[in-house]
Amino acid sequence: MTYRIVIEKPALKFLQKQPLQQRERILKAIQKLPNDGDIKPLSGHENLYRLRVGSYRVLYTIEGDLLIVRVLTIGNRGDIYK
């Protein structure tokens, strides 16, 4: 099964501000979702996961019935969970 990846506007804005090398690293990790990477479900939230890419975190949901991975936001480790 191939999932379609949808990147929401806040995540796109964060990516555009990053240097090219960092942007490519994050996008490469996102392309492997939902099956590969340092992934953990977030406690207290249903169907919300985080992907660790170095000191960055990618928060996303999986819509299994539609085969969509929706990337909600990306940010630095200390700021993303606020």
PDB file of N, CA and C in Angstrom:
ATOM      1  N   MET A   1       0.830  -1.175   0.000  1.00  0.00           N
ATOM      2  CA  MET A   1       0.000   0.000   0.000  1.00  0.00           C
ATOM      3  C   MET A   1       0.884   1.252   0.000  1.00  0.00           C
ATOM      4  N   THR A   2       0.568   2.169  -0.868  1.00  0.00           N
ATOM      5  CA  THR A   2       1.296   3.415  -0.946  1.00  0.00           C
ATOM      6  C   THR A   2       0.433   4.534  -0.378  1.00  0.00           C
ATOM      7  N   TYR A   3       0.999   5.245   0.585  1.00  0.00           N
ATOM      8  CA  TYR A   3       0.290   6.361   1.200  1.00  0.00           C
ATOM      9  C   TYR A   3       0.625   7.651   0.460  1.00  0.00           C
ATOM     10  N   ARG A   4      -0.368   8.500   0.333  1.00  0.00           N
ATOM     11  CA  ARG A   4      -0.138   9.828  -0.226  1.00  0.00           C
ATOM     12  C   ARG A   4       0.230  10.755   0.926  1.00  0.00           C
ATOM     13  N   ILE A   5       1.233  11.573   0.748  1.00  0.00           N
ATOM     14  CA  ILE A   5       1.696  12.461   1.807  1.00  0.00           C
ATOM     15  C   ILE A   5       1.221  13.873   1.507  1.00  0.00           C
ATOM     16  N   VAL A   6       0.509  14.464   2.471  1.00  0.00           N
ATOM     17  CA  VAL A   6      -0.005  15.823   2.361  1.00  0.00           C
ATOM     18  C   VAL A   6       0.703  16.657   3.425  1.00  0.00           C
ATOM     19  N   ILE A   7       1.368  17.721   2.997  1.00  0.00           N
ATOM     20  CA  ILE A   7       2.082  18.590   3.932  1.00  0.00           C
ATOM     21  C   ILE A   7       1.275  19.874   4.095  1.00  0.00           C
ATOM     22  N   GLU A   8       0.847  20.130   5.322  1.00  0.00           N
ATOM     23  CA  GLU A   8       0.020  21.304   5.615  1.00  0.00           C
ATOM     24  C   GLU A   8       0.848  22.584   5.576  1.00  0.00           C
ATOM     25  N   LYS A   9       0.174  23.722   5.511  1.00  0.00           N
ATOM     26  CA  LYS A   9       0.817  25.022   5.342  1.00  0.00           C
ATOM     27  C   LYS A   9       1.840  25.356   6.436  1.00  0.00           C
ATOM     28  N   PRO A  10       1.572  25.134   7.737  1.00  0.00           N
ATOM     29  CA  PRO A  10       2.590  25.456   8.749  1.00  0.00           C
ATOM     30  C   PRO A  10       3.885  24.663   8.559  1.00  0.00           C
ATOM     31  N   ALA A  11       3.754  23.404   8.148  1.00  0.00           N
ATOM     32  CA  ALA A  11       4.941  22.583   7.914  1.00  0.00           C
ATOM     33  C   ALA A  11       5.713  23.077   6.688  1.00  0.00           C
ATOM     34  N   LEU A  12       4.998  23.471   5.637  1.00  0.00           N
ATOM     35  CA  LEU A  12       5.655  24.005   4.441  1.00  0.00           C
ATOM     36  C   LEU A  12       6.411  25.297   4.747  1.00  0.00           C
ATOM     37  N   LYS A  13       5.816  26.161   5.560  1.00  0.00           N
ATOM     38  CA  LYS A  13       6.464  27.412   5.905  1.00  0.00           C
ATOM     39  C   LYS A  13       7.758  27.158   6.667  1.00  0.00           C
ATOM     40  N   PHE A  14       7.741  26.181   7.573  1.00  0.00           N
ATOM     41  CA  PHE A  14       8.954  25.840   8.316  1.00  0.00           C
ATOM     42  C   PHE A  14      10.026  25.305   7.378  1.00  0.00           C
ATOM     43  N   LEU A  15       9.632  24.434   6.464  1.00  0.00           N
ATOM     44  CA  LEU A  15      10.592  23.848   5.519  1.00  0.00           C
ATOM     45  C   LEU A  15      11.231  24.912   4.632  1.00  0.00           C
ATOM     46  N   GLN A  16      10.462  25.896   4.193  1.00  0.00           N
ATOM     47  CA  GLN A  16      10.981  26.930   3.308  1.00  0.00           C
ATOM     48  C   GLN A  16      12.041  27.785   3.983  1.00  0.00           C
ATOM     49  N   LYS A  17      12.006  27.881   5.299  1.00  0.00           N
ATOM     50  CA  LYS A  17      12.970  28.687   6.043  1.00  0.00           C
ATOM     51  C   LYS A  17      14.279  27.947   6.311  1.00  0.00           C
ATOM     52  N   GLN A  18      14.292  26.651   6.064  1.00  0.00           N
ATOM     53  CA  GLN A  18      15.464  25.843   6.369  1.00  0.00           C
ATOM     54  C   GLN A  18      16.483  25.869   5.235  1.00  0.00           C
ATOM     55  N   PRO A  19      17.780  25.688   5.584  1.00  0.00           N
ATOM     56  CA  PRO A  19      18.788  25.560   4.526  1.00  0.00           C
ATOM     57  C   PRO A  19      18.493  24.329   3.661  1.00  0.00           C
ATOM     58  N   LEU A  20      18.958  24.358   2.433  1.00  0.00           N
ATOM     59  CA  LEU A  20      18.648  23.307   1.460  1.00  0.00           C
ATOM     60  C   LEU A  20      18.994  21.916   1.977  1.00  0.00           C
ATOM     61  N   GLN A  21      20.175  21.762   2.558  1.00  0.00           N
ATOM     62  CA  GLN A  21      20.608  20.445   3.026  1.00  0.00           C
ATOM     63  C   GLN A  21      19.678  19.919   4.124  1.00  0.00           C
ATOM     64  N   GLN A  22      19.281  20.790   5.045  1.00  0.00           N
ATOM     65  CA  GLN A  22      18.392  20.381   6.128  1.00  0.00           C
ATOM     66  C   GLN A  22      17.009  20.051   5.595  1.00  0.00           C
ATOM     67  N   ARG A  23      16.525  20.855   4.648  1.00  0.00           N
ATOM     68  CA  ARG A  23      15.213  20.637   4.029  1.00  0.00           C
ATOM     69  C   ARG A  23      15.169  19.280   3.346  1.00  0.00           C
ATOM     70  N   GLU A  24      16.213  18.937   2.602  1.00  0.00           N
ATOM     71  CA  GLU A  24      16.259  17.644   1.909  1.00  0.00           C
ATOM     72  C   GLU A  24      16.273  16.492   2.897  1.00  0.00           C
ATOM     73  N   ARG A  25      16.978  16.654   4.008  1.00  0.00           N
ATOM     74  CA  ARG A  25      17.053  15.604   5.020  1.00  0.00           C
ATOM     75  C   ARG A  25      15.668  15.346   5.624  1.00  0.00           C
ATOM     76  N   ILE A  26      14.948  16.416   5.939  1.00  0.00           N
ATOM     77  CA  ILE A  26      13.612  16.271   6.525  1.00  0.00           C
ATOM     78  C   ILE A  26      12.643  15.659   5.514  1.00  0.00           C
ATOM     79  N   LEU A  27      12.681  16.147   4.267  1.00  0.00           N
ATOM     80  CA  LEU A  27      11.778  15.612   3.243  1.00  0.00           C
ATOM     81  C   LEU A  27      12.052  14.145   2.947  1.00  0.00           C
ATOM     82  N   LYS A  28      13.306  13.759   2.975  1.00  0.00           N
ATOM     83  CA  LYS A  28      13.660  12.350   2.746  1.00  0.00           C
ATOM     84  C   LYS A  28      13.066  11.470   3.844  1.00  0.00           C
ATOM     85  N   ALA A  29      13.101  11.951   5.080  1.00  0.00           N
ATOM     86  CA  ALA A  29      12.519  11.192   6.194  1.00  0.00           C
ATOM     87  C   ALA A  29      11.000  11.132   6.078  1.00  0.00           C
ATOM     88  N   ILE A  30      10.381  12.230   5.630  1.00  0.00           N
ATOM     89  CA  ILE A  30       8.924  12.257   5.476  1.00  0.00           C
ATOM     90  C   ILE A  30       8.481  11.284   4.387  1.00  0.00           C
ATOM     91  N   GLN A  31       9.255  11.150   3.328  1.00  0.00           N
ATOM     92  CA  GLN A  31       8.886  10.250   2.227  1.00  0.00           C
ATOM     93  C   GLN A  31       8.805   8.790   2.671  1.00  0.00           C
ATOM     94  N   LYS A  32       9.488   8.436   3.755  1.00  0.00           N
ATOM     95  CA  LYS A  32       9.484   7.054   4.244  1.00  0.00           C
ATOM     96  C   LYS A  32       8.281   6.747   5.137  1.00  0.00           C
ATOM     97  N   LEU A  33       7.502   7.774   5.484  1.00  0.00           N
ATOM     98  CA  LEU A  33       6.340   7.556   6.349  1.00  0.00           C
ATOM     99  C   LEU A  33       5.304   6.701   5.648  1.00  0.00           C
ATOM    100  N   PRO A  34       4.495   5.957   6.335  1.00  0.00           N
ATOM    101  CA  PRO A  34       4.344   5.835   7.773  1.00  0.00           C
ATOM    102  C   PRO A  34       5.083   4.641   8.373  1.00  0.00           C
ATOM    103  N   ASN A  35       5.916   3.972   7.614  1.00  0.00           N
ATOM    104  CA  ASN A  35       6.471   2.701   8.080  1.00  0.00           C
ATOM    105  C   ASN A  35       7.896   2.755   8.587  1.00  0.00           C
ATOM    106  N   ASP A  36       8.651   3.789   8.287  1.00  0.00           N
ATOM    107  CA  ASP A  36      10.073   3.789   8.594  1.00  0.00           C
ATOM    108  C   ASP A  36      10.471   5.076   9.303  1.00  0.00           C
ATOM    109  N   GLY A  37      11.428   4.975  10.207  1.00  0.00           N
ATOM    110  CA  GLY A  37      11.934   6.139  10.901  1.00  0.00           C
ATOM    111  C   GLY A  37      11.748   5.999  12.403  1.00  0.00           C
ATOM    112  N   ASP A  38      12.205   6.999  13.140  1.00  0.00           N
ATOM    113  CA  ASP A  38      12.061   7.035  14.592  1.00  0.00           C
ATOM    114  C   ASP A  38      10.687   7.619  14.908  1.00  0.00           C
ATOM    115  N   ILE A  39       9.686   6.743  14.948  1.00  0.00           N
ATOM    116  CA  ILE A  39       8.284   7.138  15.069  1.00  0.00           C
ATOM    117  C   ILE A  39       7.739   6.695  16.424  1.00  0.00           C
ATOM    118  N   LYS A  40       6.987   7.591  17.066  1.00  0.00           N
ATOM    119  CA  LYS A  40       6.301   7.244  18.307  1.00  0.00           C
ATOM    120  C   LYS A  40       4.926   7.900  18.303  1.00  0.00           C
ATOM    121  N   PRO A  41       3.929   7.212  18.857  1.00  0.00           N
ATOM    122  CA  PRO A  41       2.625   7.870  19.021  1.00  0.00           C
ATOM    123  C   PRO A  41       2.706   8.867  20.170  1.00  0.00           C
ATOM    124  N   LEU A  42       2.022   9.995  20.053  1.00  0.00           N
ATOM    125  CA  LEU A  42       2.009  10.979  21.126  1.00  0.00           C
ATOM    126  C   LEU A  42       0.960  10.592  22.151  1.00  0.00           C
ATOM    127  N   SER A  43       1.359  10.559  23.404  1.00  0.00           N
ATOM    128  CA  SER A  43       0.413  10.196  24.456  1.00  0.00           C
ATOM    129  C   SER A  43      -0.570  11.337  24.665  1.00  0.00           C
ATOM    130  N   GLY A  44      -1.795  10.989  24.950  1.00  0.00           N
ATOM    131  CA  GLY A  44      -2.834  11.976  25.160  1.00  0.00           C
ATOM    132  C   GLY A  44      -3.526  12.418  23.885  1.00  0.00           C
ATOM    133  N   HIS A  45      -3.067  11.925  22.750  1.00  0.00           N
ATOM    134  CA  HIS A  45      -3.673  12.277  21.465  1.00  0.00           C
ATOM    135  C   HIS A  45      -3.923  10.991  20.688  1.00  0.00           C
ATOM    136  N   GLU A  46      -5.092  10.890  20.138  1.00  0.00           N
ATOM    137  CA  GLU A  46      -5.413   9.723  19.336  1.00  0.00           C
ATOM    138  C   GLU A  46      -5.002   9.972  17.892  1.00  0.00           C
ATOM    139  N   ASN A  47      -4.290   9.031  17.304  1.00  0.00           N
ATOM    140  CA  ASN A  47      -3.886   9.095  15.900  1.00  0.00           C
ATOM    141  C   ASN A  47      -2.961  10.281  15.589  1.00  0.00           C
ATOM    142  N   LEU A  48      -2.091  10.645  16.537  1.00  0.00           N
ATOM    143  CA  LEU A  48      -1.097  11.693  16.316  1.00  0.00           C
ATOM    144  C   LEU A  48       0.271  11.106  16.622  1.00  0.00           C
ATOM    145  N   TYR A  49       1.188  11.252  15.686  1.00  0.00           N
ATOM    146  CA  TYR A  49       2.502  10.639  15.798  1.00  0.00           C
ATOM    147  C   TYR A  49       3.585  11.690  15.617  1.00  0.00           C
ATOM    148  N   ARG A  50       4.793  11.353  16.078  1.00  0.00           N
ATOM    149  CA  ARG A  50       5.928  12.228  15.839  1.00  0.00           C
ATOM    150  C   ARG A  50       7.050  11.430  15.192  1.00  0.00           C
ATOM    151  N   LEU A  51       7.748  12.103  14.299  1.00  0.00           N
ATOM    152  CA  LEU A  51       8.911  11.550  13.627  1.00  0.00           C
ATOM    153  C   LEU A  51      10.097  12.390  14.040  1.00  0.00           C
ATOM    154  N   ARG A  52      11.164  11.746  14.513  1.00  0.00           N
ATOM    155  CA  ARG A  52      12.361  12.467  14.923  1.00  0.00           C
ATOM    156  C   ARG A  52      13.346  12.482  13.772  1.00  0.00           C
ATOM    157  N   VAL A  53      13.800  13.690  13.416  1.00  0.00           N
ATOM    158  CA  VAL A  53      14.823  13.866  12.381  1.00  0.00           C
ATOM    159  C   VAL A  53      15.877  14.784  12.990  1.00  0.00           C
ATOM    160  N   GLY A  54      16.888  14.193  13.630  1.00  0.00           N
ATOM    161  CA  GLY A  54      17.885  14.986  14.332  1.00  0.00           C
ATOM    162  C   GLY A  54      17.230  15.738  15.469  1.00  0.00           C
ATOM    163  N   SER A  55      17.405  17.063  15.511  1.00  0.00           N
ATOM    164  CA  SER A  55      16.797  17.863  16.577  1.00  0.00           C
ATOM    165  C   SER A  55      15.431  18.402  16.168  1.00  0.00           C
ATOM    166  N   TYR A  56      14.920  17.971  15.026  1.00  0.00           N
ATOM    167  CA  TYR A  56      13.609  18.407  14.545  1.00  0.00           C
ATOM    168  C   TYR A  56      12.575  17.321  14.794  1.00  0.00           C
ATOM    169  N   ARG A  57      11.316  17.752  14.941  1.00  0.00           N
ATOM    170  CA  ARG A  57      10.209  16.823  15.106  1.00  0.00           C
ATOM    171  C   ARG A  57       9.153  17.122  14.061  1.00  0.00           C
ATOM    172  N   VAL A  58       8.615  16.063  13.481  1.00  0.00           N
ATOM    173  CA  VAL A  58       7.544  16.166  12.486  1.00  0.00           C
ATOM    174  C   VAL A  58       6.307  15.543  13.125  1.00  0.00           C
ATOM    175  N   LEU A  59       5.236  16.325  13.278  1.00  0.00           N
ATOM    176  CA  LEU A  59       3.987  15.808  13.836  1.00  0.00           C
ATOM    177  C   LEU A  59       3.030  15.518  12.686  1.00  0.00           C
ATOM    178  N   TYR A  60       2.439  14.330  12.706  1.00  0.00           N
ATOM    179  CA  TYR A  60       1.577  13.925  11.596  1.00  0.00           C
ATOM    180  C   TYR A  60       0.484  12.985  12.065  1.00  0.00           C
ATOM    181  N   THR A  61      -0.522  12.835  11.233  1.00  0.00           N
ATOM    182  CA  THR A  61      -1.598  11.883  11.458  1.00  0.00           C
ATOM    183  C   THR A  61      -1.649  10.928  10.275  1.00  0.00           C
ATOM    184  N   ILE A  62      -2.266   9.780  10.501  1.00  0.00           N
ATOM    185  CA  ILE A  62      -2.453   8.789   9.435  1.00  0.00           C
ATOM    186  C   ILE A  62      -3.946   8.576   9.250  1.00  0.00           C
ATOM    187  N   GLU A  63      -4.408   8.795   8.036  1.00  0.00           N
ATOM    188  CA  GLU A  63      -5.804   8.526   7.701  1.00  0.00           C
ATOM    189  C   GLU A  63      -5.803   7.210   6.924  1.00  0.00           C
ATOM    190  N   GLY A  64      -5.891   6.125   7.659  1.00  0.00           N
ATOM    191  CA  GLY A  64      -5.720   4.795   7.098  1.00  0.00           C
ATOM    192  C   GLY A  64      -6.733   4.420   6.037  1.00  0.00           C
ATOM    193  N   ASP A  65      -7.977   4.847   6.222  1.00  0.00           N
ATOM    194  CA  ASP A  65      -9.007   4.480   5.248  1.00  0.00           C
ATOM    195  C   ASP A  65      -8.790   5.177   3.909  1.00  0.00           C
ATOM    196  N   LEU A  66      -8.157   6.357   3.915  1.00  0.00           N
ATOM    197  CA  LEU A  66      -7.896   7.093   2.675  1.00  0.00           C
ATOM    198  C   LEU A  66      -6.450   6.945   2.194  1.00  0.00           C
ATOM    199  N   LEU A  67      -5.625   6.244   2.972  1.00  0.00           N
ATOM    200  CA  LEU A  67      -4.202   6.068   2.680  1.00  0.00           C
ATOM    201  C   LEU A  67      -3.492   7.421   2.538  1.00  0.00           C
ATOM    202  N   ILE A  68      -3.709   8.298   3.532  1.00  0.00           N
ATOM    203  CA  ILE A  68      -3.090   9.619   3.536  1.00  0.00           C
ATOM    204  C   ILE A  68      -2.291   9.800   4.821  1.00  0.00           C
ATOM    205  N   VAL A  69      -1.062  10.300   4.684  1.00  0.00           N
ATOM    206  CA  VAL A  69      -0.268  10.758   5.816  1.00  0.00           C
ATOM    207  C   VAL A  69      -0.311  12.279   5.750  1.00  0.00           C
ATOM    208  N   ARG A  70      -0.851  12.908   6.792  1.00  0.00           N
ATOM    209  CA  ARG A  70      -1.004  14.371   6.812  1.00  0.00           C
ATOM    210  C   ARG A  70       0.017  14.954   7.785  1.00  0.00           C
ATOM    211  N   VAL A  71       1.036  15.642   7.239  1.00  0.00           N
ATOM    212  CA  VAL A  71       2.065  16.283   8.059  1.00  0.00           C
ATOM    213  C   VAL A  71       1.495  17.615   8.534  1.00  0.00           C
ATOM    214  N   LEU A  72       1.321  17.737   9.849  1.00  0.00           N
ATOM    215  CA  LEU A  72       0.677  18.917  10.410  1.00  0.00           C
ATOM    216  C   LEU A  72       1.661  20.051  10.648  1.00  0.00           C
ATOM    217  N   THR A  73       2.768  19.751  11.300  1.00  0.00           N
ATOM    218  CA  THR A  73       3.741  20.786  11.614  1.00  0.00           C
ATOM    219  C   THR A  73       5.118  20.173  11.805  1.00  0.00           C
ATOM    220  N   ILE A  74       6.124  21.009  11.660  1.00  0.00           N
ATOM    221  CA  ILE A  74       7.516  20.616  11.840  1.00  0.00           C
ATOM    222  C   ILE A  74       8.156  21.706  12.683  1.00  0.00           C
ATOM    223  N   GLY A  75       9.040  21.311  13.596  1.00  0.00           N
ATOM    224  CA  GLY A  75       9.702  22.332  14.407  1.00  0.00           C
ATOM    225  C   GLY A  75      10.855  21.762  15.196  1.00  0.00           C
ATOM    226  N   ASN A  76      11.506  22.655  15.926  1.00  0.00           N
ATOM    227  CA  ASN A  76      12.608  22.254  16.789  1.00  0.00           C
ATOM    228  C   ASN A  76      12.076  21.461  17.968  1.00  0.00           C
ATOM    229  N   ARG A  77      12.899  20.607  18.501  1.00  0.00           N
ATOM    230  CA  ARG A  77      12.493  19.682  19.556  1.00  0.00           C
ATOM    231  C   ARG A  77      11.860  20.401  20.748  1.00  0.00           C
ATOM    232  N   GLY A  78      12.432  21.511  21.186  1.00  0.00           N
ATOM    233  CA  GLY A  78      11.924  22.191  22.366  1.00  0.00           C
ATOM    234  C   GLY A  78      10.660  22.982  22.137  1.00  0.00           C
ATOM    235  N   ASP A  79      10.372  23.354  20.898  1.00  0.00           N
ATOM    236  CA  ASP A  79       9.243  24.243  20.620  1.00  0.00           C
ATOM    237  C   ASP A  79       8.007  23.543  20.075  1.00  0.00           C
ATOM    238  N   ILE A  80       8.154  22.377  19.513  1.00  0.00           N
ATOM    239  CA  ILE A  80       7.094  21.755  18.743  1.00  0.00           C
ATOM    240  C   ILE A  80       5.905  21.303  19.603  1.00  0.00           C
ATOM    241  N   TYR A  81       6.141  20.929  20.848  1.00  0.00           N
ATOM    242  CA  TYR A  81       5.071  20.354  21.668  1.00  0.00           C
ATOM    243  C   TYR A  81       4.263  21.403  22.414  1.00  0.00           C
ATOM    244  N   LYS A  82       4.588  22.680  22.267  1.00  0.00           N
ATOM    245  CA  LYS A  82       3.874  23.752  23.007  1.00  0.00           C
ATOM    246  C   LYS A  82       2.561  24.083  22.350  1.00  0.00           C
TER     247      LYS A  82
END
